Amino acid sequence: MGKLNTTRNVTRPDDVYALLIEAHEGKTKEESDAFNARLILTLMNHIGDEEVIAEALKLAEG
Amino acid sequence: MSFQDRYTLAYKTYPYEKSPDQDLDQPVRHPVVVAGGGPVGMALALDLALKGTRVLVLDDHEGIGMGSRAICFAKRPLEILDRLGCAQPMVEKGVVWNLGKVFHHDDLIYEFNLLPEGGHKFPAFINLQQPYFEKFVLDHVRALQADGLPLEIRGKNRIDAVEQKNDRAVLTVMTPDGPYRVEADWVVACDGASSPIRGMLGLGFEGEVFKDSFLIADVRMKANFPTERWFWFDPPSGAGASQLLHKQPDDVWRIDFQIGWDVDRAEELKEENVRRRVADMIGQDVEFDLVWSSIYTFQCRRMTKFHNGRVIFAGDAAHQVSPFGARGANSGLQDTDNLAWKLKLILDGKATSKLLESYDIERIHGAEENILNSTRSTDFITPKSEISRVFRDAVLALAQRHDFARPFVNSGRLSVPCTYDGSPLNGPDALEGPARTRPGSPCPDAPLDGGFLIERLGDRTGADFQILGIDVDVPKAFEAHGIGCTVLSVSSKGNETLRERYLGDAESAVYLIRPDQHVAVRWPAWDADAVRAAIARACALEV
């Protein structure tokens, strides 16, 4: 495959997962959707590499 | 006065007998009364009695309750039970397992192995029905009582009132012959999640209630499933939102079905309905006997403090978790391990009740860890919001093909022993040694002289401390502040496991180990003054 890292890369997965779920607590469906969109755009900027982002988009298609 | 049992007994092991105390005008004073004869209460009573403390157990039933209930016993509790002398029959009877598998529909998405390393006397887990566990402890108690173990059990003795005095508690105890009173220096309430004593003292039990319920079915069948923990999200049978399959001794299998919050319990528990769910799961043509079934809902909560005046709480009475992770009975047994030596020192006048503060600090630390882990597992298994479910399902979908998603799959993070980081009893870490043996850690096992290190640490018959010297000169015996130490001096030569777990890059080490096999402090070399100060600190002594 290409440059996207698909092996485990998070030291404490339960902590990170809990952060994500907690961030959504108390939000309506619309608020959660908008939050997810902002989150994805922020992470895309952090990644920077267009090729990696394209691979991730493909992976998420299932 | 009627005296109804709240549950059916598996073994009627301590039928009611009238005690001479009941006819006395003045209540008899006991050093320790343990309320409740379940796994936690009986382990604590045995531990204290082995240490020479006279213990009275009061139980409102006359023996061991029916139903498999707690079935997973972890390595650390087995080590504790081994110190008490009754782990061996449990391991012999129990089903040893290490491997867990998680499925989504039909697909295997995640596997874990709990004990990838060697050099341990005990396995990561055994599965054993709770009545067997309790029976092995009680058989051991009975055998030792014949040799004078100072432990008395009174069945059908129900505590109806607790009065706190400055230096004791006064209990009003109901029996089939009417009420009588008992006095105790200390009362340890091991009376379960709905602790009547906690209620009598008006103490809170705050936390989170999860809106789902699980149907447990214990099924006896000849099946070819391997000895592993199998968990399904959205199982293909559709018999529940999730399912767990786990082997117990005697060809019995534990099956858990997640059946939702708004269920008609009586309807679901009808034998034909339970059998229908089981058949949907294991196949319509597989023959089985239904051994036991029950429906449970679950909470994650704890008391703010684990002791109040002369009453101390342990096990489910003090903290309750959801069952995912086997953190209930296992943490209760660690409570008893932590409490027994402290209470012994206090009763012997070698420490003050200030030492009890550390029981709260250390075991609340343990309870918090257990509550955090089991809350997260429960949130993953039974998502409490739509978006939580969306992410959960995304993890499950990704996990099948992509390694990175698998660590997020949470079907229960299984009980590991608690390290008491930050405890006031710990000294500063003076050794550049391995993290797993830092102050506060339970001593990890290692092979030693053809046996195991764990068998030679801690104090079974008292509250002496342990000095472990590795590749260094230590005195043959040591005592400080009236507290004795047994000394074990070993060489790491040719013992790579010991070196790796206790020395790391250090050339030598001296460990001060508490009676409960937790590390208090460690140093690179012997220093009598430092050891003396560390013992005072570990016993909360003002010197």
Coordinates of C-alpha atoms in Angstrom, one line a residue:
Chain A
M1 CA 0.0 0.0 0.0
G2 CA 1.0 3.6 0.1
K3 CA 1.9 6.0 2.8
L4 CA -1.1 5.8 5.1
N5 CA -0.3 4.1 8.5
T6 CA -2.9 1.5 9.2
T7 CA -1.1 -0.3 12.0
R8 CA -1.8 0.6 15.6
N9 CA -0.2 4.0 16.5
V10 CA -2.1 5.1 19.6
T11 CA -0.4 4.4 23.0
R12 CA -3.5 4.5 25.1
P13 CA -6.5 3.7 22.8
D14 CA -9.1 3.6 25.6
D15 CA -8.1 7.1 26.8
V16 CA -8.2 8.6 23.3
Y17 CA -11.5 6.9 22.4
A18 CA -13.1 8.2 25.6
L19 CA -11.9 11.7 24.7
L20 CA -13.7 11.5 21.4
I21 CA -17.0 10.2 22.9
E22 CA -16.9 12.7 25.7
A23 CA -16.4 15.5 23.2
H24 CA -19.8 14.6 21.7
E25 CA -21.7 14.4 25.0
G26 CA -24.7 16.7 25.2
K27 CA -24.5 17.6 21.5
T28 CA -27.5 17.3 19.1
K29 CA -27.2 15.3 15.9
E30 CA -26.6 18.5 13.9
E31 CA -24.0 19.7 16.4
S32 CA -22.2 16.4 16.3
D33 CA -22.1 16.3 12.5
A34 CA -20.7 19.8 12.4
F35 CA -18.2 18.9 15.1
N36 CA -17.0 15.9 13.2
A37 CA -16.6 18.0 10.0
R38 CA -14.4 20.5 11.9
L39 CA -12.5 17.7 13.5
I40 CA -11.8 16.0 10.1
L41 CA -10.7 19.3 8.5
T42 CA -8.3 20.0 11.4
L43 CA -6.8 16.5 11.3
M44 CA -6.4 16.8 7.5
N45 CA -4.4 19.9 7.9
H46 CA -2.2 18.2 10.5
I47 CA -1.6 15.3 8.1
G48 CA -0.8 17.7 5.2
D49 CA 0.0 15.0 2.7
E50 CA -2.6 14.8 -0.1
E51 CA -1.7 11.3 -1.0
V52 CA -2.2 10.1 2.6
I53 CA -5.6 11.9 2.8
A54 CA -6.7 10.3 -0.4
E55 CA -5.8 6.9 0.9
A56 CA -7.6 7.5 4.1
L57 CA -10.7 8.6 2.2
K58 CA -10.6 5.4 0.2
L59 CA -10.1 3.2 3.3
A60 CA -13.2 4.8 4.9
E61 CA -15.3 3.8 1.9
G62 CA -15.1 0.3 3.4
Chain B
M1 CA -40.1 -13.0 63.9
S2 CA -39.9 -14.6 60.5
F3 CA -36.5 -15.0 59.0
Q4 CA -36.8 -15.5 55.2
D5 CA -33.9 -16.5 53.1
R6 CA -33.3 -13.9 50.3
Y7 CA -31.7 -16.6 48.1
T8 CA -31.4 -20.4 47.7
L9 CA -28.4 -22.1 49.1
A10 CA -26.0 -24.3 47.2
Y11 CA -24.4 -25.7 50.4
K12 CA -25.9 -25.4 53.9
T13 CA -22.5 -25.1 55.5
Y14 CA -23.1 -23.2 58.7
P15 CA -26.6 -23.9 60.0
Y16 CA -27.9 -21.7 62.8
E17 CA -26.8 -22.8 66.3
K18 CA -27.6 -20.8 69.4
S19 CA -24.5 -19.1 70.8
P20 CA -24.1 -18.9 74.6
D21 CA -23.5 -15.1 74.0
Q22 CA -27.2 -14.8 73.2
D23 CA -28.2 -15.6 76.8
L24 CA -25.8 -13.1 78.5
D25 CA -27.0 -9.8 79.8
Q26 CA -23.9 -7.9 78.6
P27 CA -22.8 -8.1 75.0
V28 CA -19.6 -9.9 74.4
R29 CA -16.8 -7.9 72.9
H30 CA -14.9 -9.1 69.8
P31 CA -11.8 -7.6 68.2
V32 CA -13.3 -8.0 64.7
V33 CA -16.8 -8.8 63.4
V34 CA -17.1 -9.5 59.6
A35 CA -20.5 -8.9 58.3
G36 CA -21.2 -11.3 55.4
G37 CA -19.8 -14.7 54.6
G38 CA -19.3 -14.3 50.8
P39 CA -16.0 -14.6 49.1
V40 CA -14.7 -11.2 50.4
G41 CA -15.9 -11.6 54.0
M42 CA -14.6 -15.1 54.3
A43 CA -11.2 -14.4 52.7
L44 CA -10.8 -11.4 55.1
A45 CA -11.8 -13.5 58.1
L46 CA -9.4 -16.3 57.2
D47 CA -6.6 -13.8 56.6
L48 CA -7.1 -12.1 60.0
A49 CA -7.6 -15.4 61.8
L50 CA -4.3 -16.8 60.3
K51 CA -2.6 -13.7 61.7
G52 CA -3.9 -14.7 65.1
T53 CA -6.8 -12.2 65.4
R54 CA -10.0 -13.6 66.8
V55 CA -12.8 -13.1 64.2
L56 CA -16.5 -13.5 64.2
V57 CA -18.4 -13.8 60.9
L58 CA -22.1 -13.0 61.0
D59 CA -24.1 -14.1 58.0
D60 CA -27.8 -13.8 57.5
H61 CA -27.9 -17.1 55.6
E62 CA -26.7 -20.5 56.6
G63 CA -24.3 -21.2 53.9
I64 CA -23.2 -20.6 50.3
G65 CA -25.6 -19.2 47.8
M66 CA -26.7 -20.8 44.6
G67 CA -25.7 -19.6 41.1
S68 CA -22.4 -19.4 39.4
R69 CA -22.2 -15.5 39.7
A70 CA -18.6 -14.4 39.8
I71 CA -16.8 -16.9 37.6
C72 CA -13.5 -15.3 36.6
F73 CA -10.7 -15.3 39.2
A74 CA -7.5 -13.5 38.2
K75 CA -3.9 -14.2 38.9
R76 CA -3.4 -11.7 41.7
P77 CA -6.4 -12.9 43.8
L78 CA -5.1 -16.5 43.3
E79 CA -1.8 -15.4 44.7
I80 CA -3.6 -13.9 47.7
L81 CA -5.6 -17.1 48.2
D82 CA -2.3 -19.0 47.9
R83 CA -0.9 -17.0 50.8
L84 CA -4.0 -18.1 52.7
G85 CA -3.4 -21.7 51.7
C86 CA -6.4 -22.5 49.5
A87 CA -5.6 -21.6 45.9
Q88 CA -4.4 -25.0 44.8
P89 CA -7.8 -26.8 44.7
M90 CA -9.2 -23.8 42.9
V91 CA -6.7 -24.0 40.1
E92 CA -7.1 -27.8 39.9
K93 CA -10.9 -27.5 39.6
G94 CA -11.0 -24.3 37.6
V95 CA -10.8 -23.9 33.8
V96 CA -7.5 -22.1 32.9
W97 CA -7.8 -19.7 30.0
N98 CA -5.7 -17.0 28.4
L99 CA -7.2 -16.4 25.0
G100 CA -10.1 -14.0 24.2
K101 CA -11.8 -13.6 20.8
V102 CA -14.1 -10.9 19.7
F103 CA -16.6 -11.3 16.8
H104 CA -18.7 -8.9 14.9
H105 CA -21.6 -10.8 13.3
D106 CA -19.7 -13.9 12.1
D107 CA -16.3 -12.3 11.7
L108 CA -13.4 -12.6 14.0
I109 CA -12.2 -9.0 14.5
Y110 CA -9.9 -9.1 17.5
E111 CA -7.9 -11.5 19.7
F112 CA -6.1 -11.1 23.0
N113 CA -3.7 -13.3 25.0
L114 CA -3.6 -12.4 28.7
L115 CA -0.4 -14.0 29.7
P116 CA 2.2 -14.0 27.1
E117 CA 5.1 -14.2 29.6
G118 CA 6.3 -17.2 31.7
G119 CA 7.6 -17.5 35.2
H120 CA 4.4 -17.3 37.1
K121 CA 3.0 -19.9 39.6
F122 CA -0.6 -18.9 38.7
P123 CA -2.4 -18.5 35.3
A124 CA -3.8 -15.2 34.2
F125 CA -7.3 -16.4 34.9
I126 CA -9.3 -19.4 36.0
N127 CA -13.0 -19.8 35.6
L128 CA -14.7 -21.3 38.6
Q129 CA -18.3 -21.1 39.7
Q130 CA -18.5 -18.9 42.8
P131 CA -20.0 -21.6 45.1
Y132 CA -16.9 -23.7 44.4
F133 CA -14.7 -20.8 45.3
E134 CA -16.5 -20.3 48.5
K135 CA -16.5 -24.0 49.3
F136 CA -12.8 -24.3 48.9
V137 CA -12.2 -21.3 51.3
L138 CA -14.7 -22.7 53.8
D139 CA -13.2 -26.3 53.6
H140 CA -9.8 -24.8 54.4
V141 CA -11.3 -22.8 57.3
R142 CA -13.0 -25.9 58.7
A143 CA -9.7 -27.8 58.5
L144 CA -7.8 -25.1 60.3
Q145 CA -10.5 -24.6 62.9
A146 CA -9.8 -28.1 64.0
D147 CA -6.3 -26.9 64.8
G148 CA -7.6 -23.9 66.7
L149 CA -8.0 -21.2 64.0
P150 CA -9.7 -18.4 66.0
L151 CA -12.5 -18.0 63.5
E152 CA -16.2 -18.4 64.3
I153 CA -19.1 -18.3 61.8
R154 CA -22.7 -17.8 62.9
G155 CA -25.3 -18.5 60.3
K156 CA -28.8 -16.9 60.3
N157 CA -27.4 -14.0 62.3
R158 CA -28.7 -10.8 60.7
I159 CA -27.3 -7.4 61.7
D160 CA -30.3 -5.1 62.2
A161 CA -28.7 -2.1 63.8
V162 CA -25.3 -0.6 64.2
E163 CA -24.4 1.9 67.0
Q164 CA -21.1 3.6 66.8
K165 CA -19.2 4.4 70.0
N166 CA -15.9 6.0 70.3
D167 CA -13.8 2.8 70.6
R168 CA -16.3 0.2 69.4
A169 CA -19.4 -0.6 67.5
V170 CA -22.5 -2.2 69.0
L171 CA -24.5 -4.5 66.8
T172 CA -28.0 -5.7 67.2
V173 CA -28.2 -9.1 65.7
M174 CA -31.5 -10.9 64.8
T175 CA -31.6 -14.7 65.1
P176 CA -34.4 -17.3 64.9
D177 CA -34.3 -17.2 68.8
G178 CA -34.7 -13.4 68.8
P179 CA -32.2 -10.5 69.0
Y180 CA -29.0 -10.1 70.9
R181 CA -26.1 -7.7 70.9
V182 CA -22.5 -8.0 69.9
E183 CA -19.7 -5.5 70.5
A184 CA -16.7 -5.2 68.2
D185 CA -13.5 -3.1 68.1
W186 CA -13.9 -3.1 64.3
V187 CA -16.8 -4.2 62.0
V188 CA -15.9 -5.0 58.4
A189 CA -19.0 -4.8 56.2
C190 CA -18.6 -7.3 53.4
D191 CA -22.4 -7.4 53.0
G192 CA -22.6 -6.9 49.2
A193 CA -23.7 -4.2 46.7
S194 CA -26.9 -3.4 48.6
S195 CA -25.0 -3.4 51.9
P196 CA -27.6 -3.1 54.7
I197 CA -24.9 -1.7 57.0
R198 CA -24.2 1.1 54.6
G199 CA -27.9 1.9 54.6
M200 CA -28.0 1.8 58.5
L201 CA -25.2 4.4 58.7
G202 CA -26.9 6.5 56.0
L203 CA -23.8 6.5 53.8
G204 CA -24.1 7.3 50.1
F205 CA -23.2 5.1 47.1
E206 CA -23.0 7.4 44.1
G207 CA -22.4 6.6 40.5
E208 CA -23.7 5.7 37.1
V209 CA -26.6 3.3 36.3
F210 CA -26.5 1.7 32.8
K211 CA -29.8 1.4 31.0
D212 CA -29.5 -2.1 29.7
S213 CA -29.9 -5.6 31.0
F214 CA -28.2 -8.9 30.5
L215 CA -29.6 -12.4 30.8
I216 CA -27.2 -15.0 32.1
A217 CA -27.7 -18.6 31.3
D218 CA -25.5 -21.4 32.6
V219 CA -25.9 -24.3 30.3
R220 CA -24.5 -27.8 30.6
M221 CA -23.6 -29.4 27.3
K222 CA -21.0 -31.4 25.5
A223 CA -19.6 -28.8 23.1
N224 CA -16.5 -28.4 21.1
F225 CA -16.0 -24.7 21.7
P226 CA -12.4 -24.1 22.8
T227 CA -11.5 -22.9 26.3
E228 CA -11.5 -19.2 25.3
R229 CA -13.6 -16.1 26.1
W230 CA -15.8 -15.5 23.0
F231 CA -17.6 -12.2 22.7
W232 CA -20.0 -11.2 19.9
F233 CA -21.2 -7.8 18.9
D234 CA -24.4 -8.1 16.9
P235 CA -24.3 -11.9 17.0
P236 CA -25.6 -13.7 13.9
S237 CA -28.2 -15.5 16.0
G238 CA -29.9 -12.2 16.8
A239 CA -30.5 -13.6 20.3
G240 CA -29.1 -10.4 21.9
A241 CA -27.3 -7.2 21.0
S242 CA -24.2 -8.8 22.3
Q243 CA -23.3 -12.3 23.6
L244 CA -20.6 -13.8 25.7
L245 CA -19.6 -17.4 25.9
H246 CA -17.3 -18.7 28.5
K247 CA -16.4 -22.2 29.8
Q248 CA -16.7 -23.2 33.5
P249 CA -15.9 -26.6 35.1
D250 CA -18.3 -29.6 34.9
D251 CA -19.1 -29.0 31.1
V252 CA -21.0 -25.8 32.1
W253 CA -20.9 -22.8 29.8
R254 CA -21.8 -19.3 30.8
I255 CA -23.7 -17.4 28.2
D256 CA -24.6 -13.7 28.5
F257 CA -27.2 -12.1 26.3
Q258 CA -27.6 -8.3 26.1
I259 CA -31.4 -8.0 26.0
G260 CA -32.2 -4.3 26.4
W261 CA -33.5 -2.0 29.2
D262 CA -37.3 -2.3 28.8
V263 CA -37.8 -6.0 29.3
D264 CA -40.4 -8.0 31.2
R265 CA -38.0 -9.8 33.6
A266 CA -40.5 -12.5 34.6
E267 CA -41.3 -13.3 31.0
E268 CA -37.6 -13.4 29.9
L269 CA -36.7 -15.7 32.8
K270 CA -39.4 -18.3 31.8
E271 CA -37.5 -21.5 31.1
E272 CA -38.9 -21.9 27.6
N273 CA -37.8 -18.3 26.7
V274 CA -34.3 -18.8 28.0
R275 CA -34.0 -22.1 26.2
R276 CA -35.2 -20.5 23.0
R277 CA -32.4 -17.9 23.2
V278 CA -29.8 -20.5 24.0
A279 CA -30.9 -22.7 21.1
D280 CA -30.9 -19.7 18.7
M281 CA -27.2 -19.3 19.7
I282 CA -25.8 -22.8 19.9
G283 CA -28.0 -24.5 17.3
Q284 CA -31.4 -26.0 17.5
D285 CA -30.1 -29.6 17.5
V286 CA -27.6 -29.3 20.4
E287 CA -28.8 -30.9 23.6
F288 CA -28.3 -29.0 26.8
D289 CA -29.4 -28.6 30.4
L290 CA -30.3 -25.2 31.8
V291 CA -28.4 -25.0 35.1
W292 CA -29.1 -21.5 36.3
S293 CA -30.3 -18.2 34.9
S294 CA -30.6 -14.7 36.1
I295 CA -31.1 -11.1 34.8
Y296 CA -28.9 -8.4 35.9
T297 CA -28.6 -4.7 35.3
F298 CA -25.4 -2.9 36.4
Q299 CA -24.0 0.1 38.1
C300 CA -20.5 1.6 38.4
R301 CA -20.3 3.4 41.8
R302 CA -18.4 3.7 45.0
M303 CA -18.6 5.1 48.6
T304 CA -16.8 8.4 49.1
K305 CA -14.9 6.9 52.0
F306 CA -14.4 3.2 52.8
H307 CA -14.4 3.6 56.5
N308 CA -16.7 5.4 58.9
G309 CA -15.8 5.4 62.6
R310 CA -15.5 1.7 63.7
V311 CA -17.0 0.3 60.5
I312 CA -14.9 -0.5 57.4
F313 CA -16.4 -1.5 54.0
A314 CA -14.9 -4.0 51.6
G315 CA -15.9 -5.6 48.3
D316 CA -19.2 -4.8 46.6
A317 CA -20.4 -3.0 49.7
A318 CA -17.7 -0.3 49.1
H319 CA -17.7 -0.3 45.3
Q320 CA -19.6 -1.8 42.5
V321 CA -18.6 -2.2 38.8
S322 CA -20.2 -3.7 35.7
P323 CA -19.1 -7.3 35.2
F324 CA -17.1 -6.7 32.0
G325 CA -13.5 -7.1 33.0
A326 CA -14.0 -9.4 36.0
R327 CA -13.3 -6.6 38.4
G328 CA -15.9 -7.3 41.1
A329 CA -14.8 -10.2 43.3
N330 CA -11.2 -9.8 42.1
S331 CA -11.1 -6.2 43.5
G332 CA -12.9 -7.3 46.7
L333 CA -10.2 -9.9 47.4
Q334 CA -7.6 -7.2 46.9
D335 CA -9.4 -5.1 49.5
T336 CA -9.0 -7.9 52.0
D337 CA -5.4 -8.3 51.2
N338 CA -4.8 -4.6 51.8
L339 CA -6.9 -4.4 55.0
A340 CA -5.9 -7.5 56.9
W341 CA -2.3 -6.6 57.8
K342 CA -3.2 -3.0 58.6
L343 CA -6.0 -4.1 61.0
K344 CA -3.7 -6.6 62.6
L345 CA -1.1 -3.9 63.3
I346 CA -3.7 -1.6 64.7
L347 CA -5.2 -4.3 66.9
D348 CA -1.8 -5.2 68.2
G349 CA -1.1 -1.5 69.1
K350 CA 1.8 -1.4 66.7
A351 CA 0.1 1.2 64.4
T352 CA -2.7 3.6 65.0
S353 CA -6.0 4.0 63.2
K354 CA -4.2 6.6 61.0
L355 CA -3.0 3.5 59.0
L356 CA -6.7 3.0 57.9
E357 CA -6.5 6.2 55.9
S358 CA -4.2 4.4 53.5
Y359 CA -6.8 1.7 53.1
D360 CA -9.1 4.3 51.8
I361 CA -6.5 6.0 49.6
E362 CA -5.2 2.8 48.1
R363 CA -8.4 0.9 47.6
I364 CA -10.3 4.0 46.3
H365 CA -7.4 4.3 43.8
G366 CA -8.1 0.7 42.8
A367 CA -11.9 1.2 42.7
E368 CA -11.5 4.3 40.5
E369 CA -9.3 2.3 38.1
N370 CA -11.9 -0.5 38.0
I371 CA -14.8 1.9 37.6
L372 CA -13.1 3.8 34.8
N373 CA -12.3 0.6 32.9
S374 CA -15.6 -1.1 33.3
T375 CA -17.5 2.1 32.5
R376 CA -15.6 2.5 29.2
S377 CA -16.3 -1.2 28.4
T378 CA -19.9 -0.8 29.2
D379 CA -20.2 2.4 27.1
F380 CA -18.7 0.5 24.2
I381 CA -20.9 -2.6 24.6
T382 CA -24.1 -0.6 25.2
P383 CA -23.5 2.8 23.6
K384 CA -25.5 5.4 25.5
S385 CA -26.0 7.9 22.6
E386 CA -26.6 7.7 18.9
I387 CA -23.2 9.2 18.0
S388 CA -21.5 6.8 20.5
R389 CA -23.1 4.0 18.6
V390 CA -22.0 5.4 15.2
F391 CA -18.4 5.5 16.4
R392 CA -18.6 2.0 18.0
D393 CA -20.0 0.5 14.8
A394 CA -17.3 2.3 12.8
V395 CA -14.6 0.7 15.0
L396 CA -16.2 -2.7 14.5
A397 CA -16.4 -2.3 10.7
L398 CA -12.8 -1.1 10.4
A399 CA -11.4 -3.7 12.9
Q400 CA -12.1 -6.6 10.6
R401 CA -9.6 -5.4 7.9
H402 CA -7.4 -2.9 9.6
D403 CA -5.1 -3.5 12.5
F404 CA -5.2 0.1 13.8
A405 CA -8.9 -0.1 14.8
R406 CA -8.5 -3.3 16.8
P407 CA -7.2 -1.8 20.0
F408 CA -10.3 0.4 20.2
V409 CA -12.5 -2.7 20.4
N410 CA -13.6 -2.9 24.0
S411 CA -15.5 -6.0 25.2
G412 CA -14.0 -5.7 28.7
R413 CA -10.5 -4.9 29.9
L414 CA -9.7 -7.7 32.2
S415 CA -8.7 -7.3 35.8
V416 CA -5.0 -6.6 36.5
P417 CA -3.7 -5.9 39.9
C418 CA -3.6 -2.3 41.1
T419 CA -0.3 -0.5 41.6
Y420 CA -0.7 2.0 44.5
D421 CA 1.1 4.9 42.8
G422 CA 1.2 8.0 45.0
S423 CA 0.3 6.1 48.2
P424 CA 1.5 7.9 51.3
L425 CA 2.9 4.5 52.4
N426 CA 5.4 4.4 49.5
G427 CA 8.9 5.8 49.8
P428 CA 10.6 7.6 47.0
D429 CA 12.0 5.2 44.4
A430 CA 15.7 5.1 44.9
L431 CA 16.5 2.4 42.4
E432 CA 16.9 2.8 38.6
G433 CA 14.9 -0.4 38.3
P434 CA 12.1 -1.8 36.2
A435 CA 8.8 0.2 36.2
R436 CA 6.7 -2.9 37.1
T437 CA 8.4 -3.2 40.5
R438 CA 8.3 0.5 41.5
P439 CA 7.0 1.4 45.0
G440 CA 3.3 0.5 45.3
S441 CA 3.5 -2.4 42.8
P442 CA 2.3 -5.9 43.7
C443 CA 5.4 -8.1 43.5
P444 CA 5.5 -9.9 40.1
D445 CA 6.2 -13.6 40.4
A446 CA 9.4 -15.1 39.1
P447 CA 10.9 -18.6 39.3
L448 CA 13.1 -19.2 42.3
D449 CA 15.1 -22.3 43.5
G450 CA 12.8 -24.7 41.7
G451 CA 9.7 -22.9 43.1
F452 CA 8.3 -19.4 42.9
L453 CA 9.3 -16.1 44.4
I454 CA 5.7 -15.2 45.3
E455 CA 5.5 -18.1 47.7
R456 CA 8.4 -16.7 49.8
L457 CA 7.1 -13.1 50.1
G458 CA 4.6 -11.5 52.4
D459 CA 3.4 -12.7 55.8
R460 CA 0.7 -15.4 56.2
T461 CA 0.7 -15.6 60.0
G462 CA 1.4 -12.0 61.0
A463 CA 2.1 -8.6 59.8
D464 CA 5.8 -8.7 59.4
F465 CA 7.5 -6.9 56.5
Q466 CA 9.8 -8.6 54.0
I467 CA 13.2 -7.6 53.0
L468 CA 14.3 -8.9 49.7
G469 CA 18.0 -8.5 48.9
I470 CA 19.2 -9.3 45.4
D471 CA 23.0 -9.6 44.7
V472 CA 23.7 -7.6 47.9
D473 CA 24.5 -8.2 51.5
V474 CA 21.5 -7.8 53.9
P475 CA 21.3 -8.7 57.6
K476 CA 19.8 -12.0 58.6
A477 CA 17.0 -10.4 60.5
F478 CA 15.7 -6.9 61.1
E479 CA 13.2 -5.1 63.3
A480 CA 12.1 -1.5 63.7
H481 CA 9.4 0.1 65.7
G482 CA 8.3 -3.3 67.1
I483 CA 7.6 -4.5 63.6
G484 CA 9.6 -7.5 62.5
C485 CA 11.0 -8.3 59.1
T486 CA 11.8 -11.6 57.5
V487 CA 14.7 -11.5 55.2
L488 CA 15.2 -13.2 51.8
S489 CA 18.6 -13.0 50.2
V490 CA 18.8 -14.2 46.6
S491 CA 21.1 -14.2 43.7
S492 CA 20.1 -13.2 40.2
K493 CA 22.8 -15.4 38.7
G494 CA 21.3 -17.6 36.1
N495 CA 17.8 -16.2 36.8
E496 CA 17.1 -14.0 33.9
T497 CA 13.4 -13.6 34.8
L498 CA 14.2 -12.3 38.3
R499 CA 16.8 -10.0 37.0
E500 CA 14.5 -8.6 34.3
R501 CA 11.6 -8.0 36.8
Y502 CA 13.5 -6.8 39.8
L503 CA 16.9 -5.4 38.7
G504 CA 16.6 -4.1 35.1
D505 CA 19.9 -2.3 34.6
A506 CA 20.7 -2.1 38.3
E507 CA 23.5 -4.3 39.7
S508 CA 21.8 -5.0 43.0
A509 CA 18.6 -4.2 44.9
V510 CA 17.1 -4.2 48.4
Y511 CA 13.3 -4.3 48.4
L512 CA 11.1 -3.5 51.4
I513 CA 7.9 -5.5 50.8
R514 CA 4.7 -5.1 52.8
P515 CA 2.8 -8.1 54.3
D516 CA 0.4 -7.9 51.3
Q517 CA 3.3 -8.4 48.8
H518 CA 3.3 -4.9 47.6
V519 CA 6.6 -3.0 47.2
A520 CA 7.0 -0.2 49.8
V521 CA 10.4 1.1 48.8
R522 CA 13.5 -0.1 47.0
W523 CA 17.2 0.9 47.1
P524 CA 20.4 -0.2 45.3
A525 CA 22.1 -1.2 48.6
W526 CA 21.3 -1.9 52.3
D527 CA 20.9 1.2 54.5
A528 CA 19.5 0.4 58.0
D529 CA 18.4 3.9 58.7
A530 CA 16.6 4.2 55.4
V531 CA 14.8 0.9 56.0
R532 CA 13.8 1.9 59.5
A533 CA 12.3 5.2 58.2
A534 CA 10.6 3.3 55.4
I535 CA 8.9 0.9 57.8
A536 CA 7.6 3.8 59.9
R537 CA 6.3 5.4 56.7
A538 CA 4.7 2.2 55.4
C539 CA 2.8 1.8 58.8
A540 CA 1.8 5.5 59.0
L541 CA 3.8 5.9 62.3
E542 CA 4.7 9.3 63.7
V543 CA 8.4 8.9 64.7

